[in-house]
PDB file of C-alpha atoms in Angstrom:
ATOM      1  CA  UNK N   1       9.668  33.365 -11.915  1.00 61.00           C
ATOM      2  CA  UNK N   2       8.662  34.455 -15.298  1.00 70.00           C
ATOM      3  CA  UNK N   3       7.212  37.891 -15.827  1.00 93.00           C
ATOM      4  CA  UNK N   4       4.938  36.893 -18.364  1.00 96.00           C
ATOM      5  CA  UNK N   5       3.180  33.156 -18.596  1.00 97.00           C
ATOM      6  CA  UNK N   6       0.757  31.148 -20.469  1.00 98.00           C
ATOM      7  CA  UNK N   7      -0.920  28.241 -19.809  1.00 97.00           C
ATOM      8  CA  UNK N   8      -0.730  25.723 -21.990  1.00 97.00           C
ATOM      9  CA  UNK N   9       2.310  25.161 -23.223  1.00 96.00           C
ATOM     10  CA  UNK N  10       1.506  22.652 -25.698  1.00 97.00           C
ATOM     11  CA  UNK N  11      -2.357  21.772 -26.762  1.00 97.00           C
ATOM     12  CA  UNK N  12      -3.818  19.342 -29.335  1.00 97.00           C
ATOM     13  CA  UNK N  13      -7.342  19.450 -29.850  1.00 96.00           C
ATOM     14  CA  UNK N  14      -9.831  18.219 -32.313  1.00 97.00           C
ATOM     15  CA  UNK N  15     -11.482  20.310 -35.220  1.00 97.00           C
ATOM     16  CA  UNK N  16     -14.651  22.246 -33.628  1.00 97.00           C
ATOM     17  CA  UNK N  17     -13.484  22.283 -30.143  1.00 97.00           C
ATOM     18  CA  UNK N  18     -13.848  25.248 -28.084  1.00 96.00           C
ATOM     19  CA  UNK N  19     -10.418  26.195 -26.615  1.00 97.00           C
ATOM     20  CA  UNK N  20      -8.829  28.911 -24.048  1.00 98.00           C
ATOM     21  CA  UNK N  21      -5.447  29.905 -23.990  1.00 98.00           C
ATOM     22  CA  UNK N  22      -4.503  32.008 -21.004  1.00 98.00           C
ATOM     23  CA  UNK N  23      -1.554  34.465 -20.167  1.00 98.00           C
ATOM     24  CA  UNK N  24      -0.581  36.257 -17.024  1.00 97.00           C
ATOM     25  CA  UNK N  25       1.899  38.643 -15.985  1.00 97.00           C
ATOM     26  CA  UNK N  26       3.498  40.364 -13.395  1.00 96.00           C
ATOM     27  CA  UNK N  27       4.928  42.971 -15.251  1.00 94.00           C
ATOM     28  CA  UNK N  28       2.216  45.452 -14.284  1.00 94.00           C
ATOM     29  CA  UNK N  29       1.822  46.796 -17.662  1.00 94.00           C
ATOM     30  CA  UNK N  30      -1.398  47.851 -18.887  1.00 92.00           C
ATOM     31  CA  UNK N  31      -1.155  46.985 -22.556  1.00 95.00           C
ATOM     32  CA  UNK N  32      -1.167  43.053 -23.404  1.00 96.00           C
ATOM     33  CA  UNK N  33      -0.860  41.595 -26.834  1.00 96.00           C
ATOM     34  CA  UNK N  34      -1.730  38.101 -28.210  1.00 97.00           C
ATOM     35  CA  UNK N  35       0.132  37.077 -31.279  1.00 97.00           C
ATOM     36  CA  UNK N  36      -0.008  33.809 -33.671  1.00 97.00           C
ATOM     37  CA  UNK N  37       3.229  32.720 -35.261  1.00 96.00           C
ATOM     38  CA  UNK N  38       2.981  30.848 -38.629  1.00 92.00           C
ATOM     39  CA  UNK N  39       6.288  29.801 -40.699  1.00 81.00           C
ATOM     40  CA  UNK N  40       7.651  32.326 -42.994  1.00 75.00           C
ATOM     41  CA  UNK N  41       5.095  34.746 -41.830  1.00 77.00           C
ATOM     42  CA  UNK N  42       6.529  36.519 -38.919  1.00 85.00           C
ATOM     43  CA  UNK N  43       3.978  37.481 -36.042  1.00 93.00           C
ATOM     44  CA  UNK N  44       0.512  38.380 -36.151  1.00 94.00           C
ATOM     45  CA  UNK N  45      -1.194  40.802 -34.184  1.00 94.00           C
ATOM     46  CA  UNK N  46      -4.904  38.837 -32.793  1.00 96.00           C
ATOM     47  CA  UNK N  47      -6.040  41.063 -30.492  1.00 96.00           C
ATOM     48  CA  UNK N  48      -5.108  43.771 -28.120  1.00 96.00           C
ATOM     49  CA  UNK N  49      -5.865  45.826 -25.265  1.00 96.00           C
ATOM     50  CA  UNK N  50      -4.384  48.814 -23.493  1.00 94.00           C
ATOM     51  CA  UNK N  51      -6.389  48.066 -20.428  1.00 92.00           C
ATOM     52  CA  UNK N  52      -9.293  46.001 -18.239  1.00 92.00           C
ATOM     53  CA  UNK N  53     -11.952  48.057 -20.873  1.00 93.00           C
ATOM     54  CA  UNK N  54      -9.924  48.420 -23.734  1.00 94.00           C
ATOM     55  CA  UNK N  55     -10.158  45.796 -26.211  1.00 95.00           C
ATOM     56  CA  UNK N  56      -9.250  45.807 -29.912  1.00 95.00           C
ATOM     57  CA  UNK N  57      -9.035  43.464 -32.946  1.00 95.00           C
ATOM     58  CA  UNK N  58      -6.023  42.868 -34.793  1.00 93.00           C
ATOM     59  CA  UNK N  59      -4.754  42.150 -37.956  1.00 90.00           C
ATOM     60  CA  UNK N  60      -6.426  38.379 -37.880  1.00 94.00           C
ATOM     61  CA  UNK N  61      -9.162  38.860 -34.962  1.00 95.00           C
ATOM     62  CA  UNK N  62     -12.188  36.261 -37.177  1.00 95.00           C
ATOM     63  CA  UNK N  63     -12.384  32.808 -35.409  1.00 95.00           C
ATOM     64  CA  UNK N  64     -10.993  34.549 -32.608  1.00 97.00           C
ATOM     65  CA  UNK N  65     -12.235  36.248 -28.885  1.00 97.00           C
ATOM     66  CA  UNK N  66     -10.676  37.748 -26.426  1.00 97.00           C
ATOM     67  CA  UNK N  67     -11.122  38.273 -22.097  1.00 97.00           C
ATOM     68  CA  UNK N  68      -8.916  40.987 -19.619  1.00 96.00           C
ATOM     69  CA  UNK N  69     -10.261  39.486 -16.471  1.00 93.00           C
ATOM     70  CA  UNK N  70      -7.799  41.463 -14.746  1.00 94.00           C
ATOM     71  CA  UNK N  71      -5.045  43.928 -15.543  1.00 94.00           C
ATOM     72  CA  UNK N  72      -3.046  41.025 -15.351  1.00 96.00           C
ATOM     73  CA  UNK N  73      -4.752  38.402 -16.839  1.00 97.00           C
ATOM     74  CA  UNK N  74      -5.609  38.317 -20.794  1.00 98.00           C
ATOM     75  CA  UNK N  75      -7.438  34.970 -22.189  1.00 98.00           C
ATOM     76  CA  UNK N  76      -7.203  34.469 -25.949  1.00 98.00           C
ATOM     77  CA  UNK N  77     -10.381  32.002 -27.407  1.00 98.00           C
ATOM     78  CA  UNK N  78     -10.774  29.777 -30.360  1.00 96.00           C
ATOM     79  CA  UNK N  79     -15.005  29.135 -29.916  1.00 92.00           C
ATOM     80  CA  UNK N  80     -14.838  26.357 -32.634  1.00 96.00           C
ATOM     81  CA  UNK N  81     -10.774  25.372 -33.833  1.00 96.00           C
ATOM     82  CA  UNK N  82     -10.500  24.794 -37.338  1.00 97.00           C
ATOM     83  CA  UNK N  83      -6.781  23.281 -38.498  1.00 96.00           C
ATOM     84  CA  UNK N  84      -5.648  26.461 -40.155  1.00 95.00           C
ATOM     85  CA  UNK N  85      -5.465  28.163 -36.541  1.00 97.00           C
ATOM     86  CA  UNK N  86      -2.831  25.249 -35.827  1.00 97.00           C
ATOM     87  CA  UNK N  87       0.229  27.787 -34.900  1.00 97.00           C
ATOM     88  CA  UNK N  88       2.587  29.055 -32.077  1.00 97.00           C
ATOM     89  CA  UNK N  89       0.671  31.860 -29.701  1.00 98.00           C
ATOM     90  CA  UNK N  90       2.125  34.332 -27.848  1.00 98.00           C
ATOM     91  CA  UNK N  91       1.092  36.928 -25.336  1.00 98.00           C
ATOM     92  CA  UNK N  92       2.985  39.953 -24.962  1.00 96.00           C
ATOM     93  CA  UNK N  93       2.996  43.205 -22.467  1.00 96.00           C
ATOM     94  CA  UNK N  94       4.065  46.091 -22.827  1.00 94.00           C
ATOM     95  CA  UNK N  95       4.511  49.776 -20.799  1.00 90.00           C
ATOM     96  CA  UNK N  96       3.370  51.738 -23.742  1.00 86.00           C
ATOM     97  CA  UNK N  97       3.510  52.866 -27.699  1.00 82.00           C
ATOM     98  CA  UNK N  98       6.860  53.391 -27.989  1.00 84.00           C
ATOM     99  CA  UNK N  99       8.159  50.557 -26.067  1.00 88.00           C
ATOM    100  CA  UNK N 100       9.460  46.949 -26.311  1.00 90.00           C
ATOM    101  CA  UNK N 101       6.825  44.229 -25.667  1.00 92.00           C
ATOM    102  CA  UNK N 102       7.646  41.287 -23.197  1.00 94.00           C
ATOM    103  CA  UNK N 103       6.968  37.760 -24.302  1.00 96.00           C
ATOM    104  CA  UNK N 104       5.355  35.078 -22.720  1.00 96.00           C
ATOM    105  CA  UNK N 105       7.243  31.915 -23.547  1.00 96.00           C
ATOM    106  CA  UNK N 106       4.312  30.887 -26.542  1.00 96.00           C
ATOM    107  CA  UNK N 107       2.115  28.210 -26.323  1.00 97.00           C
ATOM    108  CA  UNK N 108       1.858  25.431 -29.507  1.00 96.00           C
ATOM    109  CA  UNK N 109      -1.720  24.494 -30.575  1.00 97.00           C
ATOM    110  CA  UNK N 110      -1.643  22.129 -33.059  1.00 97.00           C
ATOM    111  CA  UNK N 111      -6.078  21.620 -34.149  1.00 97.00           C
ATOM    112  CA  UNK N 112      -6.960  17.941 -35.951  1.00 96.00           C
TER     113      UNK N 112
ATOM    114  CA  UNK Z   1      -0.449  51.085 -43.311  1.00 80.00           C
ATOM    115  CA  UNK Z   2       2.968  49.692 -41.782  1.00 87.00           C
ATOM    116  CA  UNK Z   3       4.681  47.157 -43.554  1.00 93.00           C
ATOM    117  CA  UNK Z   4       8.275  45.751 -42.267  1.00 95.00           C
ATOM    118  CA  UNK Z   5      10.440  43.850 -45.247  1.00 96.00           C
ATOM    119  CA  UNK Z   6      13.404  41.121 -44.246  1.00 96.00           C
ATOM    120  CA  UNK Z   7      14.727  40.490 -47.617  1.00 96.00           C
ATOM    121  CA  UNK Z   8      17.383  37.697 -46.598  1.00 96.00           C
ATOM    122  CA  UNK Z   9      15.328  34.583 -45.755  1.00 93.00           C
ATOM    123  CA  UNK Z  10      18.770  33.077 -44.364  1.00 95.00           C
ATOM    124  CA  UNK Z  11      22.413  34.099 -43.482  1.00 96.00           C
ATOM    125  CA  UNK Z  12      25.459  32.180 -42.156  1.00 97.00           C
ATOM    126  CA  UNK Z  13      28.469  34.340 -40.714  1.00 97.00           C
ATOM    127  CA  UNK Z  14      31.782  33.133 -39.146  1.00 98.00           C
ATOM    128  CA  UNK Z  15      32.663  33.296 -35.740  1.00 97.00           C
ATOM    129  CA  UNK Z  16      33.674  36.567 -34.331  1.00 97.00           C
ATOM    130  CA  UNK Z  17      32.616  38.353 -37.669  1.00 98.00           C
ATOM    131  CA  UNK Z  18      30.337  41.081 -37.854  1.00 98.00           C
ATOM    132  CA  UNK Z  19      27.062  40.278 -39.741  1.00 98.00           C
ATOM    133  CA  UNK Z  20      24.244  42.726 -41.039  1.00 98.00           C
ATOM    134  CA  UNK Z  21      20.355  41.722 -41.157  1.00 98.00           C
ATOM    135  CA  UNK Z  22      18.439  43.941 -43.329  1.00 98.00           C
ATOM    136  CA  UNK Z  23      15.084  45.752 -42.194  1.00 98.00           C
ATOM    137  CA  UNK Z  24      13.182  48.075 -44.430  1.00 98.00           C
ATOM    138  CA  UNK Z  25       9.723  49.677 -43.122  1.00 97.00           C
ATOM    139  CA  UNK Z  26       6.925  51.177 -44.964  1.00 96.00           C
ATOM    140  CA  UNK Z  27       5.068  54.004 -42.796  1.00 94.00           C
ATOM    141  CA  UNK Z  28       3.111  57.200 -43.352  1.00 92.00           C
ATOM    142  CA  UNK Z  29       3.735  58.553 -39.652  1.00 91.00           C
ATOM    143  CA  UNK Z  30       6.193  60.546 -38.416  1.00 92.00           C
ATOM    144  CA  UNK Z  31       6.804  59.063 -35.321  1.00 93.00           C
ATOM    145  CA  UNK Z  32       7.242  55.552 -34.857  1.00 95.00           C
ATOM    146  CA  UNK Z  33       9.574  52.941 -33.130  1.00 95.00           C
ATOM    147  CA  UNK Z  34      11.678  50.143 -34.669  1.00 96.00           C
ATOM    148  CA  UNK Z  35      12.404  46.694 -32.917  1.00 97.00           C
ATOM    149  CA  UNK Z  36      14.384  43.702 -33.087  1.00 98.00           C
ATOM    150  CA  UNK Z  37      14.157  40.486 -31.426  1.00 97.00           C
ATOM    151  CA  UNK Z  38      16.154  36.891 -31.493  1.00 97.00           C
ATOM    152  CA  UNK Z  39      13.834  33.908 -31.120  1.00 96.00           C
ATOM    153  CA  UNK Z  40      16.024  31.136 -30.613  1.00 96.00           C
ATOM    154  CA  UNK Z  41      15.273  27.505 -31.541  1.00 93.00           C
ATOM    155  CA  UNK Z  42      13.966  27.098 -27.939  1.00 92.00           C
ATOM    156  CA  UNK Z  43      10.968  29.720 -29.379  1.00 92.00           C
ATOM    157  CA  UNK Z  44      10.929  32.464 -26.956  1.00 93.00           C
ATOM    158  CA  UNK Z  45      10.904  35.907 -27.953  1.00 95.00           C
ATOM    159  CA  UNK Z  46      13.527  38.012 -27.025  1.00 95.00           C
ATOM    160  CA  UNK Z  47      14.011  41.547 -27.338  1.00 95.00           C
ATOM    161  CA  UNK Z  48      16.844  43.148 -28.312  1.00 97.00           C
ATOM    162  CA  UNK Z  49      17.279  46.960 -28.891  1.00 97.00           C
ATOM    163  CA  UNK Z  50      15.003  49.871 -29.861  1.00 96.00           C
ATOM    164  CA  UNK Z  51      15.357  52.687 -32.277  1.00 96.00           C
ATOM    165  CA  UNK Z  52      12.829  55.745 -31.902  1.00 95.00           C
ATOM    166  CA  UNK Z  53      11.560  58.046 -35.076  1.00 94.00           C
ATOM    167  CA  UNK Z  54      13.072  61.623 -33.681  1.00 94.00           C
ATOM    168  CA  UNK Z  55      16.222  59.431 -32.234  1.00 91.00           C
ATOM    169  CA  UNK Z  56      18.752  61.426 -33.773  1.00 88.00           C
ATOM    170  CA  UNK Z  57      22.223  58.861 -32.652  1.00 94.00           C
ATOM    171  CA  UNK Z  58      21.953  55.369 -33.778  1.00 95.00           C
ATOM    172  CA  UNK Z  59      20.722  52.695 -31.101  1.00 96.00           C
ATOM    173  CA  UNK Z  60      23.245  50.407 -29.402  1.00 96.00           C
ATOM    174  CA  UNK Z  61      22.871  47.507 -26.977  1.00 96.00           C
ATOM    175  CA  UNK Z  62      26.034  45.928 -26.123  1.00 97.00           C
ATOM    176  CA  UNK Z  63      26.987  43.685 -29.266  1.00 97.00           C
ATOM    177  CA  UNK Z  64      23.574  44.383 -31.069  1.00 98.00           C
ATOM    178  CA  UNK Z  65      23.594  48.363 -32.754  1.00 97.00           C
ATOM    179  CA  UNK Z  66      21.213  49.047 -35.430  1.00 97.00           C
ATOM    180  CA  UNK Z  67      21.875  51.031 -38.562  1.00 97.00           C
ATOM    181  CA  UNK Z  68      19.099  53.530 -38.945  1.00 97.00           C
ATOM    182  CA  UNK Z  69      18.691  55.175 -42.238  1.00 96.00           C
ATOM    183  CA  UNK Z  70      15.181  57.329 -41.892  1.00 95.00           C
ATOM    184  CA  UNK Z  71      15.370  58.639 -45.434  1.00 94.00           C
ATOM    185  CA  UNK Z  72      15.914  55.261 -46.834  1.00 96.00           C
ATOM    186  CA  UNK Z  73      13.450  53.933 -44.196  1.00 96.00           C
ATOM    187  CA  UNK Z  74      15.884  51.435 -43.851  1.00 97.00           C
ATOM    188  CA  UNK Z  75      16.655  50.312 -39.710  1.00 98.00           C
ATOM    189  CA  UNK Z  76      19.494  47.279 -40.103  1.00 98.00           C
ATOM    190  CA  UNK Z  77      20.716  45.105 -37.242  1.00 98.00           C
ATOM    191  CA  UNK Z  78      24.508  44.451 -36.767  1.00 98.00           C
ATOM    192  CA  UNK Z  79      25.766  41.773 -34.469  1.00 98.00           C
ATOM    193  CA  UNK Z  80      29.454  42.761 -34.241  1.00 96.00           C
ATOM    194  CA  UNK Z  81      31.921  39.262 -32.900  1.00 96.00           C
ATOM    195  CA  UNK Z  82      29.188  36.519 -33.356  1.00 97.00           C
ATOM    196  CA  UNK Z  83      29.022  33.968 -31.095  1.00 97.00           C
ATOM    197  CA  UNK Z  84      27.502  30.206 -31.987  1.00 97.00           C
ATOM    198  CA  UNK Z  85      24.871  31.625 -29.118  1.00 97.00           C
ATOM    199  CA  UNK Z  86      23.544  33.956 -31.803  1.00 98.00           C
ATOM    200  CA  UNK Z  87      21.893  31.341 -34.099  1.00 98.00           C
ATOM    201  CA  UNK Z  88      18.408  32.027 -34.430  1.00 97.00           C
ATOM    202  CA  UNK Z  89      15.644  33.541 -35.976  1.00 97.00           C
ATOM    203  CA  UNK Z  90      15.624  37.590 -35.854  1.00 98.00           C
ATOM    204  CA  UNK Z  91      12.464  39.423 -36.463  1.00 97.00           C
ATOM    205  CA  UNK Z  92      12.236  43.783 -37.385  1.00 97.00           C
ATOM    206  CA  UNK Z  93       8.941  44.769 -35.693  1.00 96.00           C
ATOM    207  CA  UNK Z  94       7.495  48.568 -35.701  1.00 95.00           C
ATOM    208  CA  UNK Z  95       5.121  50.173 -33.653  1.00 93.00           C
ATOM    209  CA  UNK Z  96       3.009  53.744 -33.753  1.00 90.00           C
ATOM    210  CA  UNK Z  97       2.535  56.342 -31.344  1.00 87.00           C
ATOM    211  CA  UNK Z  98      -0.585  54.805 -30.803  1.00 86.00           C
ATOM    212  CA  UNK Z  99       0.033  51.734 -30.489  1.00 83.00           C
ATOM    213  CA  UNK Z 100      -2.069  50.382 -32.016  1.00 83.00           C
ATOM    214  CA  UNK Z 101      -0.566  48.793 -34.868  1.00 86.00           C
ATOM    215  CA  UNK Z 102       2.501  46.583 -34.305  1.00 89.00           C
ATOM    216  CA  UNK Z 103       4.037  44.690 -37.037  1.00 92.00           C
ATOM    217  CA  UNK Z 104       6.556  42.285 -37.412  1.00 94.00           C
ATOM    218  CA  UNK Z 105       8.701  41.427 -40.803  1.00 94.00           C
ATOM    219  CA  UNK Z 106       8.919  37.524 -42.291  1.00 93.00           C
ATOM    220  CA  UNK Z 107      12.060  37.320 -39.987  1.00 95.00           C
ATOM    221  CA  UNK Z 108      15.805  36.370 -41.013  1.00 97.00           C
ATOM    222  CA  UNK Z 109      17.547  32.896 -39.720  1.00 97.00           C
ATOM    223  CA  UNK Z 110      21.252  33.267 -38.952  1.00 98.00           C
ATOM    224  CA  UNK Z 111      23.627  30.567 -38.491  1.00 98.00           C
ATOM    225  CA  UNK Z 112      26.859  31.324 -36.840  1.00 98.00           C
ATOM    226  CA  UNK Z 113      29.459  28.926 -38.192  1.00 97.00           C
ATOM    227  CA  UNK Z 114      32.566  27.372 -35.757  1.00 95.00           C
TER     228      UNK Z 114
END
């Protein structure tokens, strides 16, 4: 099984929509990452958090919110999609600072 | 603040060559890590070796070694005898002691010709 996972894989969903993206992992790593992937742009840093309590805005956190139900568990939100957040997700975890992050396997949103 | 550069937007190497992707990093800190990862057409994100600040030998991970050049802030990946497996997308990514920035570069595509 996967150490890392998000649900959905793919998504289409109309302008305005509220929408939850979720990612869990068995990992057991506090921190937990959620990224957006445009084209030519690399990855974007959303929002983050180190652990249940700890939560942080990223580089591109507006239009965006953010749940650690559990160490485990991190939920990204959209509360109203607009077509510019059409992109490729991903969730990452990681032991600490200095370390390599784990990726979930991304989930594509595409917003109409 | 960080900033990660990938100045070759696409490169194509032979079989069995050895091919260099270039990573330069802006950074004010003194300690810091330096990352690469393939993401392969399939999308997922795979990491591939790590390079500390105060790491005085140069990382290496089976094929993969990276080039690390602190005064020229300069951390390049080399894939010694490609393989048609290595075609992807390959991303330079830093990180602070704090962790709480993390950064990843525009990304370079490589295509590994038969």
């Amino acid at each position: 099984d996967a150490d890392v996972t998000q649900t959905p894989r793919n998504r289409i969903t109309k302008t305005g929509k509220r929408i939850m993206l979720e990612c869990s992992q068995t990992k057991g790593h506090d921190r937990m990452y959620w990224y957006r992937q445009d084209p030519g742009l690399g990855l974007r840093l959303i929002y983050y958090s180190f652990d249940v309590k700890d939560i942080n805005k990223g580089e591109i956190s507006d239009g965006y919110s953010v749940s650690r139900q559990a160490q485990a568990k991190f939920s990204l939100s959209l509360e109203s999609a607009i077509p510019n957040q059409t992109a490729l997700y991903f969730c990452a975890t990681s032991k600490g600072s200095l370390y390599e992050q784990y990726f979930g396997p991304g989930t594509r949103l595409t917003v109409t | 603040a960080q900033k990660i550069t990938q100045t070759q937007p696409g490169m194509f190497v032979q079989e069995k060559e050895a091919v260099t992707l270039d990573c330069t990093y802006d950074t004010s800190d003194q300690s810091y890590g330096l990352f690469w990862y393939k993401q392969p057409s399939s999308g997922e994100m795979i990491f591939l070796i790590y390079q500390g600040s105060y790491d005085e030998q140069n990382a290496t991970e089976g094929r993969y070694s990276l080039n690390f050049q602190k005064a020229r802030k300069s951390a390049n990946l080399v894939i010694s005898a490609s393989q048609l497996g290595d075609s992807a997308m390959y991303f330079c990514a830093m990180g602070d002691a704090s962790g709480q920035n993390f950064v990843f570069g525009p990304g370079t595509r490589l295509s590994v010709l038969p």
